[in-house]
Structure formats: structure tokens, C-alpha cells
Short mmCIF file of C-alpha atoms in Angstrom, two decimals:
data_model
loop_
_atom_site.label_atom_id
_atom_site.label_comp_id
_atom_site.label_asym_id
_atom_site.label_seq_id
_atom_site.Cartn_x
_atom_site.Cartn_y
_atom_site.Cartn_z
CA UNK Z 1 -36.41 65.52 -2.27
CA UNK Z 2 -34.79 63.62 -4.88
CA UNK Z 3 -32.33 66.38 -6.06
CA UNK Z 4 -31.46 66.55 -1.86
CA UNK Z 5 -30.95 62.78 -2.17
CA UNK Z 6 -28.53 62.69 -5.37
CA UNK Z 7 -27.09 65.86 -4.53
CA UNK Z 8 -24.04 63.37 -2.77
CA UNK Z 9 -23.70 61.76 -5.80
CA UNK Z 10 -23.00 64.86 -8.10
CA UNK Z 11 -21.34 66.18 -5.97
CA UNK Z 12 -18.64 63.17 -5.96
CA UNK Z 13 -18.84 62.65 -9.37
CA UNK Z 14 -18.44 66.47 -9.83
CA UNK Z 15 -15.00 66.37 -8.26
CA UNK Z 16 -13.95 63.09 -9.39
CA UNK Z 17 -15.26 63.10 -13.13
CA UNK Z 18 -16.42 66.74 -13.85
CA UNK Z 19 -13.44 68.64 -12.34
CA UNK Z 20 -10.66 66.52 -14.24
CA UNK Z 21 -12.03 66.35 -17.78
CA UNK Z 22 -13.12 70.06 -17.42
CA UNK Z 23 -9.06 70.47 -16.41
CA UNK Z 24 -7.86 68.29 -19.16
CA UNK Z 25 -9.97 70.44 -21.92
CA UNK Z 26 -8.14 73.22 -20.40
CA UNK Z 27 -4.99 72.19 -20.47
CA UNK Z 28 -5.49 70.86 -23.87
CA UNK Z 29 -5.78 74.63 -24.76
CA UNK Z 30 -2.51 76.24 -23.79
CA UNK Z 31 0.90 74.50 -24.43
CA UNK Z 32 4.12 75.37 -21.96
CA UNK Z 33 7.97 75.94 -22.46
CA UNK Z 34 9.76 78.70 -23.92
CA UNK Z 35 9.16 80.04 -27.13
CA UNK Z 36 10.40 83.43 -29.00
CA UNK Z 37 7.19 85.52 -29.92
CA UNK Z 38 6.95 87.62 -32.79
CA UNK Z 39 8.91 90.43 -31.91
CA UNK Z 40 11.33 88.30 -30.66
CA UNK Z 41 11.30 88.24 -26.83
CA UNK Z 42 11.43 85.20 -25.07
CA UNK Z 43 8.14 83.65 -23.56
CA UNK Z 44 7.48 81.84 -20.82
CA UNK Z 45 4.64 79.79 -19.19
CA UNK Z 46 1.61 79.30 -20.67
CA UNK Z 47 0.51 79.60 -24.47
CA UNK Z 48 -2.72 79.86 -24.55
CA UNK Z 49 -2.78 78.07 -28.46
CA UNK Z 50 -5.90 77.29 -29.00
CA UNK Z 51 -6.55 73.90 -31.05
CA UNK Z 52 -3.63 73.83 -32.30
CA UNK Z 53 -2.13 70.87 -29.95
CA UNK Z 54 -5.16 69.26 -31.72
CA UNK Z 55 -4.20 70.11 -35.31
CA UNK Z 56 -0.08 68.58 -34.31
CA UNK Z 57 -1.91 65.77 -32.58
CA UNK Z 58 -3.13 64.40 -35.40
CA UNK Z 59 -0.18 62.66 -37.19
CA UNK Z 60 1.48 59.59 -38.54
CA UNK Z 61 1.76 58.48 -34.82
CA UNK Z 62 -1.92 59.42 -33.71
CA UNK Z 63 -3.74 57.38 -36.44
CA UNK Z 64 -1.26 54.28 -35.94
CA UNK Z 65 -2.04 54.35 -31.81
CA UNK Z 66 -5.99 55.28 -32.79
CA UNK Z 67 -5.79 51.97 -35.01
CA UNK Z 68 -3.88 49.98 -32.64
CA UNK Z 69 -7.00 50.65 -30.74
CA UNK Z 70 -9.66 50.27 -32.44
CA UNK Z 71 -7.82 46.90 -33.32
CA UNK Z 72 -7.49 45.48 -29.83
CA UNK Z 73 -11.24 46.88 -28.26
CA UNK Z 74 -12.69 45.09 -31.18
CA UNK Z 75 -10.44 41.63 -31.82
CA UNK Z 76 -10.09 41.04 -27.87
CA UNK Z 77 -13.46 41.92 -26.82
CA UNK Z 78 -15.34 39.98 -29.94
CA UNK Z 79 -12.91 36.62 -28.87
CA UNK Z 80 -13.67 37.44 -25.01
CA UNK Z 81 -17.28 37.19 -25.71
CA UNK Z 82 -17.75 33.88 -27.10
CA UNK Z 83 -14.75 32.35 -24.92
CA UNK Z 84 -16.48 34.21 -21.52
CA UNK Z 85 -20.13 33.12 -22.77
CA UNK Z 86 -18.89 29.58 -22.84
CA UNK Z 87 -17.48 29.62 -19.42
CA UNK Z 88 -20.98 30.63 -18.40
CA UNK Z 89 -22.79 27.92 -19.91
CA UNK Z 90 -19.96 25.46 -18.00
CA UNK Z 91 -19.99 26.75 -14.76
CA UNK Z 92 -23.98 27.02 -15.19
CA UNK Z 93 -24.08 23.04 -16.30
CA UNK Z 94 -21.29 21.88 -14.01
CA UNK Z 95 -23.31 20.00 -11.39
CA UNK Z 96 -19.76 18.25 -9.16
CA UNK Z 97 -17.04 20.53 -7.86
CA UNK Z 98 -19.13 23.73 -9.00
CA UNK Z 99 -17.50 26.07 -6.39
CA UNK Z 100 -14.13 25.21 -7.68
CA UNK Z 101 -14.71 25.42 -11.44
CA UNK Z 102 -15.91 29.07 -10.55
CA UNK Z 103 -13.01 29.69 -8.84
CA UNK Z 104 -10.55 28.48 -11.20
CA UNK Z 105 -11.98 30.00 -13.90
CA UNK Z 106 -11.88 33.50 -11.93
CA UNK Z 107 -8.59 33.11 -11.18
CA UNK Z 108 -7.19 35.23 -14.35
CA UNK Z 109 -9.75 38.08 -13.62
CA UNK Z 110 -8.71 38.90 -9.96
CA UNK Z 111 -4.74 38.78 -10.97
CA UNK Z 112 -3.86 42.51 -11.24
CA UNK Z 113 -3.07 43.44 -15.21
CA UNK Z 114 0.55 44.56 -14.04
CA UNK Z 115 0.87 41.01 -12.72
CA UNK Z 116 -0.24 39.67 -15.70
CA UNK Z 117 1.79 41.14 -18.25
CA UNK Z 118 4.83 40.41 -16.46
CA UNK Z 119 3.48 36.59 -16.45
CA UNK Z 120 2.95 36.62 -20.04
CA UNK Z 121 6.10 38.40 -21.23
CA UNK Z 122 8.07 35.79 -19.83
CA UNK Z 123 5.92 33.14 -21.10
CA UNK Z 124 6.42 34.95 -24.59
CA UNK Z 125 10.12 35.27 -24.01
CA UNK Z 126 12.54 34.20 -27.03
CA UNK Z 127 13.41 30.77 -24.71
CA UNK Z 128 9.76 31.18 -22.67
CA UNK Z 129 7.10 28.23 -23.18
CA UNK Z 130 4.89 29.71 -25.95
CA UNK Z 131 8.24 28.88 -28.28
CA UNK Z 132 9.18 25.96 -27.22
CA UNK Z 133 5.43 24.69 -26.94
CA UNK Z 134 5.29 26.11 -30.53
CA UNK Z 135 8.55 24.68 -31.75
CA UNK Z 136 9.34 28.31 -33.21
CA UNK Z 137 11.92 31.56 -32.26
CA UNK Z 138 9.45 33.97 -32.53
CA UNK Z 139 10.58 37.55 -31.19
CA UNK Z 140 6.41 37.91 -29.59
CA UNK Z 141 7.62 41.53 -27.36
CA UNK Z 142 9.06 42.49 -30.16
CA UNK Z 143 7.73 45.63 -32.84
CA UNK Z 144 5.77 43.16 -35.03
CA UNK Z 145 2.36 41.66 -35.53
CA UNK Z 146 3.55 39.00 -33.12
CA UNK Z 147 3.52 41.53 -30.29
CA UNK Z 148 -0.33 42.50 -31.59
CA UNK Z 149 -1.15 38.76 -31.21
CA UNK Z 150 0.58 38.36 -27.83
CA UNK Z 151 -0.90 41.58 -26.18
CA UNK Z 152 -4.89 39.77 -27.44
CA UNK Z 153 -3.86 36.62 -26.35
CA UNK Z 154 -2.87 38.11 -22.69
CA UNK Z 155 -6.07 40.41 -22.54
CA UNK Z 156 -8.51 37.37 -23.27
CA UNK Z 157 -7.19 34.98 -21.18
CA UNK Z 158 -7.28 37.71 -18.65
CA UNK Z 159 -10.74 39.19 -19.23
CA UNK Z 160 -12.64 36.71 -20.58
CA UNK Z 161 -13.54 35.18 -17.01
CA UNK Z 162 -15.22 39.07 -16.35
CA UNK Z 163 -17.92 38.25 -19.37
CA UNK Z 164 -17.98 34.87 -18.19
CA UNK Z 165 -18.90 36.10 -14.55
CA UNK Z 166 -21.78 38.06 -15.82
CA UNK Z 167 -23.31 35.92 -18.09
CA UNK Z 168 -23.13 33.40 -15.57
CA UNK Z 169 -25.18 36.22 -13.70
CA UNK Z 170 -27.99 36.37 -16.30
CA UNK Z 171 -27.85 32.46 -16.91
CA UNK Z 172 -28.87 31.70 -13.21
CA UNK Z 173 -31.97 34.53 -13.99
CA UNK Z 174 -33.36 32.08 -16.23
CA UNK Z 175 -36.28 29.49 -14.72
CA UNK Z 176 -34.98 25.75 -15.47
CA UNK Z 177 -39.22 25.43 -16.68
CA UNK Z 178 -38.60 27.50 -19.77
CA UNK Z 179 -35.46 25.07 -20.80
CA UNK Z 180 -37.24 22.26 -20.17
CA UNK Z 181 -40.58 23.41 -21.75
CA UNK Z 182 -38.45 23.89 -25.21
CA UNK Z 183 -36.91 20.71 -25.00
CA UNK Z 184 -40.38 18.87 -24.52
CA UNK Z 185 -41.19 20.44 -27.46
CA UNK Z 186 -38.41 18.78 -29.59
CA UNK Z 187 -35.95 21.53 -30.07
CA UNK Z 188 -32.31 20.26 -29.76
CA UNK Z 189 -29.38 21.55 -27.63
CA UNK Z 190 -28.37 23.96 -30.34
CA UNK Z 191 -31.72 25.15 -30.71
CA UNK Z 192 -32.40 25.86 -26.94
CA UNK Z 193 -29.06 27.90 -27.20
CA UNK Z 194 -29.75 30.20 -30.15
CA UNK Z 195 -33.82 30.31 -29.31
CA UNK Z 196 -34.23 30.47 -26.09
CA UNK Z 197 -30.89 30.85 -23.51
CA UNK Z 198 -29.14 33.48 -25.73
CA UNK Z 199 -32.05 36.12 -26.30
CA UNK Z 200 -32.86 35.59 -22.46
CA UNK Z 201 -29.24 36.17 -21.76
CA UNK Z 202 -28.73 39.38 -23.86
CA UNK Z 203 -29.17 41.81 -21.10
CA UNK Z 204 -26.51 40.42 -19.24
CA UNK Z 205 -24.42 40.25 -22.75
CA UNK Z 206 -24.88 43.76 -23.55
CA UNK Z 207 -24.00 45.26 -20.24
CA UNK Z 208 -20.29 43.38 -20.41
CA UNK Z 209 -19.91 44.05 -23.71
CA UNK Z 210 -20.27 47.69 -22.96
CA UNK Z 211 -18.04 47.25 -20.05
CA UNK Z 212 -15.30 45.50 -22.18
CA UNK Z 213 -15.76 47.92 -24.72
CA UNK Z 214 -15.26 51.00 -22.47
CA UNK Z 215 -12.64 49.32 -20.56
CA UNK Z 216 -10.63 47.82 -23.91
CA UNK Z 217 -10.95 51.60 -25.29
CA UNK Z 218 -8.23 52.28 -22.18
CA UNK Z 219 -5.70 49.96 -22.97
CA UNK Z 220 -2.81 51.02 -21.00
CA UNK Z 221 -0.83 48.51 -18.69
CA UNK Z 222 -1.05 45.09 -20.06
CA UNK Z 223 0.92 46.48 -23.78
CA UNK Z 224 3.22 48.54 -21.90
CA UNK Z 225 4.31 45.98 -19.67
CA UNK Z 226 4.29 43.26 -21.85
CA UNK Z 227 5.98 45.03 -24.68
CA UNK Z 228 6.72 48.02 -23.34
CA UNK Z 229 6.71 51.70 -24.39
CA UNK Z 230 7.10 53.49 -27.73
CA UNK Z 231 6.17 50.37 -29.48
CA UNK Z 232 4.39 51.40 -32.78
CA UNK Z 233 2.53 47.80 -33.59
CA UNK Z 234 1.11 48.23 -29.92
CA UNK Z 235 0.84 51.55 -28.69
CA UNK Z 236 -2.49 52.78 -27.76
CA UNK Z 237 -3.99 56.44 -27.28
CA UNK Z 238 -3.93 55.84 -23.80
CA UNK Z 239 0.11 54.86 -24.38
CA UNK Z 240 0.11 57.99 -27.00
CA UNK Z 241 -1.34 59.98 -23.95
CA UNK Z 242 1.84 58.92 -21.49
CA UNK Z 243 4.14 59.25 -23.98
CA UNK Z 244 4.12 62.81 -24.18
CA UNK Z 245 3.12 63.83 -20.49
CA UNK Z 246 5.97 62.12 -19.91
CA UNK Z 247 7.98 64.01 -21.82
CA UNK Z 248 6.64 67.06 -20.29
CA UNK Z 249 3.98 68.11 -22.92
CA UNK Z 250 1.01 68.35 -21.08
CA UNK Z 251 -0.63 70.47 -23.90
CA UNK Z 252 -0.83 67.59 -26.64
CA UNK Z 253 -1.17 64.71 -23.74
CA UNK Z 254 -4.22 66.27 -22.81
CA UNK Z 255 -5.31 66.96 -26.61
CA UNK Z 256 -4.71 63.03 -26.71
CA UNK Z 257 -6.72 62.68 -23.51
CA UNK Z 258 -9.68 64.29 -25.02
CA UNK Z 259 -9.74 62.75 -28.02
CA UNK Z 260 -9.74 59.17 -26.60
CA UNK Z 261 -12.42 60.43 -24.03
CA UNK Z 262 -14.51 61.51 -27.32
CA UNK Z 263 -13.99 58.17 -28.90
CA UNK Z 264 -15.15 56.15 -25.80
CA UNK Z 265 -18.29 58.13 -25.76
CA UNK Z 266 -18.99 58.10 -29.47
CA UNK Z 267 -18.47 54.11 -29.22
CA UNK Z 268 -20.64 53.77 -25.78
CA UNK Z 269 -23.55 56.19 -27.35
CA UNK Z 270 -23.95 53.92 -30.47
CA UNK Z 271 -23.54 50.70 -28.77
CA UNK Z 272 -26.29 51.62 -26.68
CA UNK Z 273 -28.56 53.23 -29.65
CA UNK Z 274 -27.97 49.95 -31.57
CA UNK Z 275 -27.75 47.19 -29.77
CA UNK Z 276 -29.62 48.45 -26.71
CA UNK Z 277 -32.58 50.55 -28.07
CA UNK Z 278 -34.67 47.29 -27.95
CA UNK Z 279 -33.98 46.53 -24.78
CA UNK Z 280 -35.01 49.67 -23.66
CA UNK Z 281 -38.04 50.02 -25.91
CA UNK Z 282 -38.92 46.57 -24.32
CA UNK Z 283 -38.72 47.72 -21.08
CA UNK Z 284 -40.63 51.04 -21.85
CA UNK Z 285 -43.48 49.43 -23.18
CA UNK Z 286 -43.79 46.60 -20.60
CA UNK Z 287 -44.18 49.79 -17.95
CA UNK Z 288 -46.45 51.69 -19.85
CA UNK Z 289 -48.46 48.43 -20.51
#
């Protein structure tokens, strides 16, 4: 009965998932255009080549877009948390006007990300707001480390609401009685915050971590449309990826492909073995308990 009842379910993800990695692997295998073989005859189609997009994948280019990154998922997501976790203890406190703070705050989030680069390039413009607010002429969509600082300053303000939302989500899980019991006791706001409403919270926490990791791993629109393409101080794997499909080699986009599909699961398998083996042991021996 319960294989008949997730049978749907593999199926779809079978198609959607399953089919198209199993494709890209493949594809990752063979490399197209024409080449002269060894004898000298001209070839057509189809190479089958077997790692070897892998082996020309890994350049000067690769290990600049794999740092570019590895730079972003960790900077953006690590400001995102404590910005988002403190828009959940606001709109968890707020008391007047609760419904609109919520709202407000939210706003960012539901803007699409194509939307919101084109906001923030011209806000980073050479005669935009950030330089005049700043009193400066920086060049921020520009190849430089001011690009780098405009593409995390776009993605917080843009996801941080999303961590905010679901801490919010494990805030409201929390009985008022347990917050009120610690401060009867003596301990002070700080106290209650670090003692008692962040480990109660850290479910919550972890799950949109994990989400921002996976989803910061992907980085695609918001640099490409802020900055744009082929820009070396902001080009991701996922950018790396586009780059070259759209150049018509699908051989080493795919070998790009799979290697940033191999990175997200390497990160997501030991997030989850370090930060949420606890958790899980928790839960496991509450059960068997």
C-alpha cells in the first residue's frame, strides 16, 4: 500500500528530477562539432569523450566562478540570517499595525529576482542613489569587488524577508508561558534570546538555512542582470554553466552542470550531518522513548 500510494510521487519526480540529471550526465560524456580523427577524416556528431569535458572544465575560469560561489552562498546567506532572524523577532513583538509590518517586510521576497536586479542596477548606476547617497563615483556593475558587494547587498535585501518568514513561523510555535517563566526567574532580554527563544527556534533556523544554502548554491539571475554576463568578479557555476551552452557546448555546460549539482549535495549532506544530526537524534529518541 504505501509503495501504491508514493508511486505518483516517483513517478513525477522521476521525470522531472531523475530523467534530466540522468540526461545531463550523459551529455556531459560526449562533446559535438566537427573534429578530424586520427586518420584524418572529418567527424561529425557526437564524441563520445569520456571525462574529458571534465578534465578542460577545470580551469582558471572554473575555480574563479566555483569561488565566486562559494563566496556569495556563504557571505549572503550568513548576513541574511541574522538580518531575517531579526525581522522575526519584530514582526513577532510588534503588537499595532502587525498585518502591515508583515507585509512590508515581505514585500522584497515576492518581487521576482529579474525585477530586482534591474531595480538595483539602476540604483547602483554611476549617477543612481547608492553614489550620490554615498557621496562617491563608484563603477558598482562594473568587474570589481564593488560588483561582489552590490550583487550581496541585492540578494539580502531580497532574501532576507524568506528567513525572516520562517523564523517568524517557529517563533509563533513557542508558548508565551515558557518566556515568561524565564523572565520570572530573573534572566534578562538577552538571556531569554540566547537561552531560551533561539534553541527553541533552531528547527525553523536550520530548515531556511538549508533552503538559502541550496538556493544561494544556484545563483543565476540576480548577477547576470545586475552585472551582467562574462563578468569574472561575479560569475557563478550556474553563469559558467550558460556561458558555454550558450555558445553551443553542451558537452562542458553539462560537465559544469554536474559539478555544481555535486557541490549542492556535498554542502546539503554535511549541513544536515552537522548541524542537524541533533535534531534528528532528538527526535529519534523522544519516539523511541
Amino acid at each position: 500500500m504505501a509503495a501504491l500510494l508514493l508511486s505518483p510521487t516517483l513517478l513525477v519526480l522521476g521525470l522531472v528530477v531523475g530523467y534530466p540529471l540522468l540526461a545531463a550526465v550523459r551529455e556531459s560524456l560526449y562533446r559535438s562539432g566537427d573534429q578530424l580523427d586520427a586518420d584524418g577524416f572529418l567527424q561529425t556528431g557526437d564524441r563520445f569523450v569520456g571525462l574529458d569535458n571534465y578534465a578542460d572544465a577545470l580551469g582558471s575560469r572554473f575555480w574563479t566562478a566555483f569561488g565566486n560561489t562559494s563566496f556569495f552562498t556563504f557571505t549572503t546567506v550568513a548576513i541574511e540570517v541574522v538580518i531575517g532572524t531579526a525581522m522575526a523577532l519584530v514582526m513577532h513583538r510588534v503588537v499595532r499595525g502587525r498585518g502591515l509590518v508583515r507585509a512590508s517586510i515581505l514585500v522584497p521576497w515576492a518581487i521576482p529576482t529579474a525585477v530586482s536586479g534591474l531595480l538595483w542596477r539602476w540604483i547602483f548606476q554611476s549617477d543612481g542613489v547608492a553614489n550620490q547617497v554615498l557621496a562617491t563615483e563608484l563603477l558598482w556593475t562594473s568587474d570589481g569587488w564593488a560588483a561582489k558587494v552590490a550583487v550581496i547587498i541585492a540578494d539580502t535585501w531580497k532574501t532576507a524577508p524568506f528567513v525572516g518568514l520562517l523564523v517568524l513561523a517557529g517563533l509563533q510555535l513557542i508558548p508565551n508561558e515558557v518566556n515568561e517563566a524565564a523572565r520570572l526567574d530573573g534572566a534578562s532580554v538577552w538571556q531569554r534570546l540566547w537561552r531560551v527563544t533561539l534553541p527553541l527556534v533552531k528547527p525553523a533556523l536550520l530548515v531556511a538555512v538549508l533552503f538559502r544554502l541550496l538556493d544561494a548554491l544556484r545563483m543565476f539571475d540576480l548577477p547576470f542582470v545586475l552585472v551582467g554576463p562574462q563578468k569574472g568578479s561575479v560569475e557563478t557555476l550556474s553563469m559558467l554553466a550558460w556561458s558555454e551552452a550558450n555558445q553551443v557546448r553542451y558537452g562542458p555546460a553539462a560537465a559544469y552542470s554536474v559539478v555544481l549539482f555535486l557541490y549542492v549535495v556535498v554542502i546539503a549532506f554535511v549541513f544536515v550531518k552537522l548541524l542537524g544530526a541533533d535534531l534528528l537524534g532528538d527526535k529519534k529518541k523522544g519516539a523511541s522513548t
